[in-house]
Amino acid sequence: YVVNFSAPYSCNFEHPPLGKYLIGFSVLFGFGRLLYLFLMFGSSLLVFVLVRRLLGSELLGFLACSFLVLDTVFLNSHRFLLLDPPALFFFLLSLYFLLARSSLTASAVFYGLSVACKLSVAPYFAVLAYSIYSKFSSSLRRFLRCLMFFVCVAFFTYLVTYVADFRLGPYTIIQHHLDMLSYMSWRHGFSLPIAINGLMKLVSKVEVWRYGSNLTLVFSAINSSMVLINSTLTQGSGSYVYVGLGSGSVLWYLMIPSLIVNTYYVLSREPGFSEVLVCLAGWVSLTTVLPGPLDWYYVNTLPLMYANVALLTKHLTRNREDLLRKLVTVLLVIQSLVTALTLAGAIPYRTEFFLPR
């Protein structure tokens, strides 16, 4: 990608190219780990700013931000150079510029960059569209004009990231997307058991996996390079269960209940813009875990889930700052201890149980 400025289509068309460019540049210049450390704390800071603005409380913003950065699934996913962290960071930037700065152009640019990292964040367009409607809804005509402007700027930004593809011809980018969508529908096509597995992990930190086969690869050194000379597929069967112990956070089990209770409040009362937005974002975020229970799929979900936990906390404490301060302090002390013990290896990240055939 980076060294030869190769066209994305000729290298790998499974995902858009921007995230791979960022990873390639950061690795070549030796700041890959630093970049992902910046993305982790940058995303957490944006969650603090957004939750504080939406819920009107620095303590609630601090609660969501702190638990996100102490969440071991979120933390562990940023230890690897994956596409989800930059996609999440750009989406949060897009939401920030729309809500805090009322900048439609900047929001559209960062949303385009977000989708150009990974298509899994595309459903968040519903969250941004609702925000645009709430901010620019003086008339239907103005809202549609603003929405069309947003879409055009975001789409142009997205296309710019494929600049290397245009060297192969004007239709290469079209063929790239046709192949990419075809491959994704084959590899990531919707499967109800897998989707249930992904949601079950979000509810209970339990994953169920089926052991299907074992692929053995044999390499040999030829002319100072590793060459694959043989591969053998060994059939097998069986299932095993992962139970998260140190994974996630102590608030993990409250995320889905918080979303459900907050939705009840929204449907049974006259909610404000902030409550509707937080609930909508929470439900939309569930689409990112439908492909399965892999840790990095939850990177795009966790910020919105912790925002829902913060909203439920606001309902329960009824803006009593003294009670909220004590609650946040106790929870953070417990989570800091759990995170430290997990990172030190004293608490297993998750434990594995094989199921009988």
Coordinates of C-alpha atoms in Angstrom, one line a residue:
Y1 CA 0.0 0.0 0.0
V2 CA 2.4 2.6 1.2
V3 CA 5.9 1.9 0.0
N4 CA 4.9 1.4 -3.7
F5 CA 1.7 3.5 -3.5
S6 CA -0.1 0.4 -4.8
A7 CA -3.7 0.6 -5.8
P8 CA -6.0 -0.8 -3.1
Y9 CA -7.8 -2.9 -5.6
S10 CA -4.6 -4.8 -6.5
C11 CA -3.7 -5.5 -2.9
N12 CA -6.8 -6.2 -0.8
F13 CA -10.3 -5.2 -1.5
E14 CA -12.0 -6.6 1.7
H15 CA -12.1 -3.1 3.4
P16 CA -11.7 0.5 2.3
P17 CA -8.0 1.7 2.2
L18 CA -7.7 4.6 4.6
G19 CA -7.2 2.5 7.8
K20 CA -4.6 0.4 6.0
Y21 CA -2.8 3.6 4.9
L22 CA -2.7 4.9 8.5
I23 CA -1.4 1.5 9.7
G24 CA 1.2 1.3 7.0
F25 CA 2.6 4.9 7.5
S26 CA 2.6 4.5 11.3
V27 CA 4.5 1.2 11.1
L28 CA 7.0 2.5 8.5
F29 CA 7.9 5.5 10.6
G30 CA 7.8 3.7 13.9
F31 CA 4.9 5.3 15.7
G32 CA 2.2 2.6 15.3
R33 CA 1.8 1.9 19.0
L34 CA 1.8 5.7 19.7
L35 CA -0.9 6.2 17.1
Y36 CA -3.2 3.6 18.6
L37 CA -2.5 5.0 22.1
F38 CA -3.6 8.4 20.8
L39 CA -6.7 6.9 19.2
M40 CA -7.6 5.1 22.5
F41 CA -7.3 8.2 24.7
G42 CA -8.6 10.5 22.0
S43 CA -11.8 8.5 21.6
S44 CA -12.2 8.4 25.4
L45 CA -11.8 12.2 25.6
L46 CA -14.4 12.7 22.9
V47 CA -16.8 10.4 24.8
F48 CA -16.3 12.6 27.9
V49 CA -17.0 15.8 25.9
L50 CA -20.0 14.4 24.1
V51 CA -21.6 12.8 27.2
R52 CA -21.0 16.0 29.3
R53 CA -22.6 18.1 26.6
L54 CA -25.6 15.8 26.1
L55 CA -26.3 14.9 29.7
G56 CA -25.1 18.2 31.3
S57 CA -22.8 16.6 33.9
E58 CA -19.0 16.4 34.0
L59 CA -19.3 13.5 36.5
L60 CA -21.4 11.5 34.0
G61 CA -19.0 12.3 31.2
F62 CA -16.1 11.3 33.4
L63 CA -17.9 8.0 34.3
A64 CA -18.4 7.1 30.6
C65 CA -14.9 8.1 29.6
S66 CA -13.1 6.4 32.5
F67 CA -14.9 3.1 32.2
L68 CA -14.3 3.1 28.5
V69 CA -10.5 3.6 28.8
L70 CA -10.4 1.0 31.7
D71 CA -12.5 -1.5 29.8
T72 CA -10.1 -4.4 29.0
V73 CA -11.8 -5.3 25.8
F74 CA -11.5 -1.7 24.5
L75 CA -7.9 -1.5 25.9
N76 CA -6.8 -4.8 24.5
S77 CA -8.3 -4.1 21.0
H78 CA -6.1 -0.9 20.8
R79 CA -2.9 -3.0 21.4
F80 CA -3.2 -4.3 17.9
L81 CA -3.2 -2.3 14.6
L82 CA -6.8 -2.8 13.6
L83 CA -9.2 -0.9 11.4
D84 CA -11.9 -0.3 14.1
P85 CA -10.1 2.2 16.4
P86 CA -9.5 4.8 13.6
A87 CA -13.0 4.3 12.3
L88 CA -14.5 4.9 15.8
F89 CA -12.2 8.0 16.4
F90 CA -13.3 9.6 13.1
F91 CA -17.0 8.9 13.8
L92 CA -16.8 10.5 17.3
L93 CA -15.0 13.5 15.8
S94 CA -17.8 13.7 13.2
L95 CA -20.4 13.7 16.0
Y96 CA -18.4 16.2 18.0
F97 CA -18.2 18.8 15.2
L98 CA -21.9 18.4 14.5
L99 CA -23.1 18.7 18.1
A100 CA -20.5 21.0 19.7
R101 CA -19.3 23.1 16.8
S102 CA -22.4 23.0 14.5
S103 CA -20.0 22.5 11.6
L104 CA -21.8 20.4 8.9
T105 CA -18.7 20.4 6.6
A106 CA -16.2 19.2 9.2
S107 CA -18.7 16.5 10.5
A108 CA -19.2 15.2 6.9
V109 CA -15.5 15.1 6.2
F110 CA -14.8 13.1 9.4
Y111 CA -17.7 10.7 8.7
G112 CA -16.4 10.1 5.2
L113 CA -12.9 9.3 6.7
S114 CA -14.6 7.0 9.3
V115 CA -16.4 4.9 6.6
A116 CA -13.1 5.0 4.6
C117 CA -11.5 3.1 7.4
K118 CA -14.2 0.4 7.8
L119 CA -17.7 0.1 6.5
S120 CA -19.0 -1.2 9.8
V121 CA -19.5 2.4 11.0
A122 CA -21.8 3.2 8.1
P123 CA -25.0 2.6 10.1
Y124 CA -24.1 5.5 12.3
F125 CA -25.4 7.7 9.5
A126 CA -28.8 7.3 11.2
V127 CA -27.4 9.0 14.4
L128 CA -25.9 11.9 12.4
A129 CA -29.0 12.3 10.3
Y130 CA -31.1 12.6 13.4
S131 CA -28.7 15.2 14.8
I132 CA -28.9 17.2 11.6
Y133 CA -32.7 17.0 11.7
S134 CA -32.7 18.3 15.3
K135 CA -30.3 21.1 14.6
F136 CA -31.4 22.2 11.2
S137 CA -35.1 21.4 11.2
S138 CA -36.6 24.9 11.0
S139 CA -38.1 23.6 7.7
L140 CA -38.2 20.3 5.9
R141 CA -36.6 21.9 2.9
R142 CA -33.7 23.2 4.9
F143 CA -33.2 19.8 6.6
L144 CA -33.1 18.0 3.2
R145 CA -30.7 20.5 1.8
C146 CA -28.4 20.1 4.8
L147 CA -28.6 16.4 4.7
M148 CA -27.8 16.3 0.9
F149 CA -24.8 18.6 1.5
F150 CA -23.6 16.3 4.3
V151 CA -23.9 13.2 2.1
C152 CA -22.2 14.8 -0.9
V153 CA -19.2 16.0 1.2
A154 CA -18.9 12.7 3.1
F155 CA -19.1 10.7 -0.2
F156 CA -16.5 12.9 -1.9
T157 CA -14.1 12.5 1.1
Y158 CA -14.6 8.8 1.0
L159 CA -13.8 8.6 -2.7
V160 CA -10.6 10.7 -2.3
T161 CA -9.1 7.9 -0.2
Y162 CA -9.3 5.7 -3.3
V163 CA -7.0 8.0 -5.3
A164 CA -4.5 5.2 -6.0
D165 CA -7.3 3.1 -7.6
F166 CA -7.9 5.8 -10.2
R167 CA -4.4 5.1 -11.7
L168 CA -5.7 1.8 -13.0
G169 CA -8.6 3.4 -14.9
P170 CA -11.9 5.2 -14.2
Y171 CA -13.9 2.1 -13.6
T172 CA -11.5 0.4 -11.2
I173 CA -13.1 2.0 -8.1
I174 CA -16.5 0.6 -9.2
Q175 CA -15.1 -2.9 -9.7
H176 CA -13.3 -2.5 -6.4
H177 CA -16.6 -1.9 -4.6
L178 CA -18.4 -4.6 -6.4
D179 CA -15.8 -7.2 -5.4
M180 CA -15.6 -5.8 -1.9
L181 CA -19.3 -6.0 -1.3
S182 CA -19.4 -9.5 -2.9
Y183 CA -16.6 -10.7 -0.7
M184 CA -18.1 -9.2 2.4
S185 CA -21.5 -10.7 1.7
W186 CA -19.8 -14.1 1.4
R187 CA -17.5 -13.8 4.4
H188 CA -19.6 -11.5 6.7
G189 CA -23.1 -12.4 5.4
F190 CA -25.7 -12.3 8.1
S191 CA -26.0 -15.5 10.2
L192 CA -28.5 -15.7 13.0
P193 CA -26.5 -18.0 15.2
I194 CA -23.4 -15.8 14.9
A195 CA -25.4 -12.6 15.5
I196 CA -26.9 -14.2 18.7
N197 CA -23.4 -15.2 19.8
G198 CA -22.2 -11.6 19.3
L199 CA -25.2 -10.2 21.3
M200 CA -24.8 -12.9 24.0
K201 CA -21.3 -11.8 24.7
L202 CA -22.5 -8.2 25.1
V203 CA -25.1 -9.4 27.6
S204 CA -23.1 -12.0 29.5
K205 CA -19.5 -12.0 28.4
V206 CA -20.0 -15.6 27.3
E207 CA -18.9 -16.8 23.8
V208 CA -19.7 -20.1 22.2
W209 CA -17.4 -21.4 19.5
R210 CA -17.4 -24.5 17.4
Y211 CA -14.2 -26.2 16.5
G212 CA -14.5 -27.2 12.9
S213 CA -11.1 -28.0 11.5
N214 CA -7.3 -27.5 11.8
L215 CA -5.3 -26.0 9.0
T216 CA -1.6 -26.9 9.0
L217 CA 0.7 -24.8 6.9
V218 CA 4.3 -25.9 6.0
F219 CA 6.8 -23.2 4.9
S220 CA 10.3 -23.4 3.5
A221 CA 13.0 -20.8 3.2
I222 CA 13.7 -20.2 -0.5
N223 CA 16.0 -17.4 -1.6
S224 CA 15.8 -15.8 1.8
S225 CA 12.0 -15.7 1.7
M226 CA 9.3 -17.9 3.3
V227 CA 7.3 -19.9 0.7
L228 CA 4.3 -22.0 1.4
I229 CA 5.0 -25.6 0.1
N230 CA 2.1 -27.6 1.6
S231 CA -1.1 -27.2 3.4
T232 CA -3.2 -29.8 5.1
L233 CA -6.8 -29.5 6.4
T234 CA -7.6 -31.8 9.3
Q235 CA -11.2 -32.3 10.1
G236 CA -12.4 -32.0 13.7
S237 CA -15.5 -31.3 15.7
G238 CA -16.5 -30.0 19.1
S239 CA -17.4 -26.8 20.9
Y240 CA -16.1 -24.7 23.6
V241 CA -17.2 -21.8 25.7
Y242 CA -15.3 -18.7 26.7
V243 CA -16.4 -17.0 29.9
G244 CA -15.1 -13.5 30.4
L245 CA -13.6 -12.9 33.8
G246 CA -11.3 -9.9 33.6
S247 CA -12.6 -8.9 30.2
G248 CA -14.8 -5.8 29.9
S249 CA -15.7 -3.9 33.0
V250 CA -17.8 -4.2 36.1
L251 CA -20.5 -2.3 34.3
W252 CA -20.5 -4.7 31.3
Y253 CA -23.7 -6.4 32.5
L254 CA -25.5 -3.1 32.8
M255 CA -25.1 -2.0 29.2
I256 CA -28.0 -3.8 27.6
P257 CA -30.3 -3.3 30.6
S258 CA -29.4 0.4 30.5
L259 CA -30.3 0.6 26.8
I260 CA -33.6 -1.1 27.4
V261 CA -34.6 1.0 30.4
N262 CA -33.5 4.3 28.7
T263 CA -35.6 3.3 25.7
Y264 CA -38.6 2.8 28.0
Y265 CA -38.1 6.3 29.4
V266 CA -38.0 7.6 25.8
L267 CA -41.1 5.9 24.7
S268 CA -43.2 6.5 27.9
R269 CA -42.3 10.2 28.4
E270 CA -41.6 13.3 26.4
P271 CA -37.9 12.9 26.0
G272 CA -35.4 15.6 25.1
F273 CA -33.0 15.5 22.1
S274 CA -30.1 14.1 24.2
E275 CA -32.0 11.1 25.5
V276 CA -33.3 10.1 22.1
L277 CA -29.9 10.5 20.6
V278 CA -28.1 8.4 23.2
C279 CA -30.8 5.6 22.9
L280 CA -30.7 5.7 19.1
A281 CA -26.9 5.5 19.0
G282 CA -27.0 2.6 21.4
W283 CA -29.4 0.6 19.3
V284 CA -27.5 1.4 16.1
S285 CA -24.2 0.4 17.7
L286 CA -25.5 -3.2 18.1
T287 CA -25.2 -3.7 14.3
T288 CA -21.4 -3.7 14.8
V289 CA -21.4 -6.9 16.9
L290 CA -23.7 -8.9 14.6
P291 CA -20.7 -10.4 12.7
G292 CA -19.7 -12.3 15.8
P293 CA -18.1 -12.1 19.3
L294 CA -14.6 -11.0 18.2
D295 CA -13.2 -8.4 20.7
W296 CA -12.5 -5.7 18.1
Y297 CA -16.1 -5.6 16.9
Y298 CA -17.0 -4.2 20.3
V299 CA -14.8 -1.2 19.9
N300 CA -17.5 0.7 18.0
T301 CA -20.2 -0.4 20.4
L302 CA -18.7 0.3 23.8
P303 CA -18.6 4.1 23.8
L304 CA -22.4 4.3 23.0
M305 CA -23.1 1.6 25.6
Y306 CA -21.3 3.5 28.3
A307 CA -23.2 6.6 27.3
N308 CA -26.4 4.7 28.0
V309 CA -25.1 3.6 31.4
A310 CA -24.4 7.2 32.1
L311 CA -27.9 8.2 31.1
L312 CA -29.4 5.5 33.3
T313 CA -27.3 6.7 36.2
K314 CA -28.6 10.2 35.6
H315 CA -32.2 8.8 35.9
L316 CA -31.5 6.8 39.0
T317 CA -29.6 9.5 40.9
R318 CA -31.9 12.3 39.8
N319 CA -29.1 14.8 39.4
R320 CA -28.0 14.5 43.1
E321 CA -24.4 15.4 42.7
D322 CA -23.3 14.2 46.1
L323 CA -24.7 10.7 45.5
L324 CA -23.4 10.6 42.0
R325 CA -19.9 11.6 43.1
K326 CA -19.8 8.8 45.7
L327 CA -21.1 6.3 43.3
V328 CA -18.6 7.2 40.5
T329 CA -15.7 7.1 43.0
V330 CA -16.6 3.7 44.3
L331 CA -17.1 2.2 40.9
L332 CA -13.9 3.7 39.5
V333 CA -11.8 2.3 42.4
I334 CA -13.3 -1.2 41.9
Q335 CA -12.8 -1.0 38.1
S336 CA -9.2 0.3 38.4
L337 CA -8.3 -2.6 40.7
V338 CA -10.0 -5.1 38.3
T339 CA -8.2 -3.7 35.3
A340 CA -4.8 -3.7 37.0
L341 CA -5.2 -7.3 38.2
T342 CA -6.3 -8.4 34.8
L343 CA -3.3 -6.7 33.1
A344 CA -1.0 -8.2 35.7
G345 CA -2.4 -11.7 35.0
A346 CA -3.8 -12.2 38.5
I347 CA -7.4 -12.4 37.0
P348 CA -7.7 -14.4 33.8
Y349 CA -8.9 -12.3 30.8
R350 CA -11.3 -15.2 30.0
T351 CA -11.5 -18.9 30.8
E352 CA -12.2 -21.7 28.4
F353 CA -14.5 -24.7 28.8
F354 CA -14.8 -27.5 26.3
L355 CA -18.2 -29.0 25.8
P356 CA -18.8 -32.7 25.4
R357 CA -19.6 -33.9 21.9

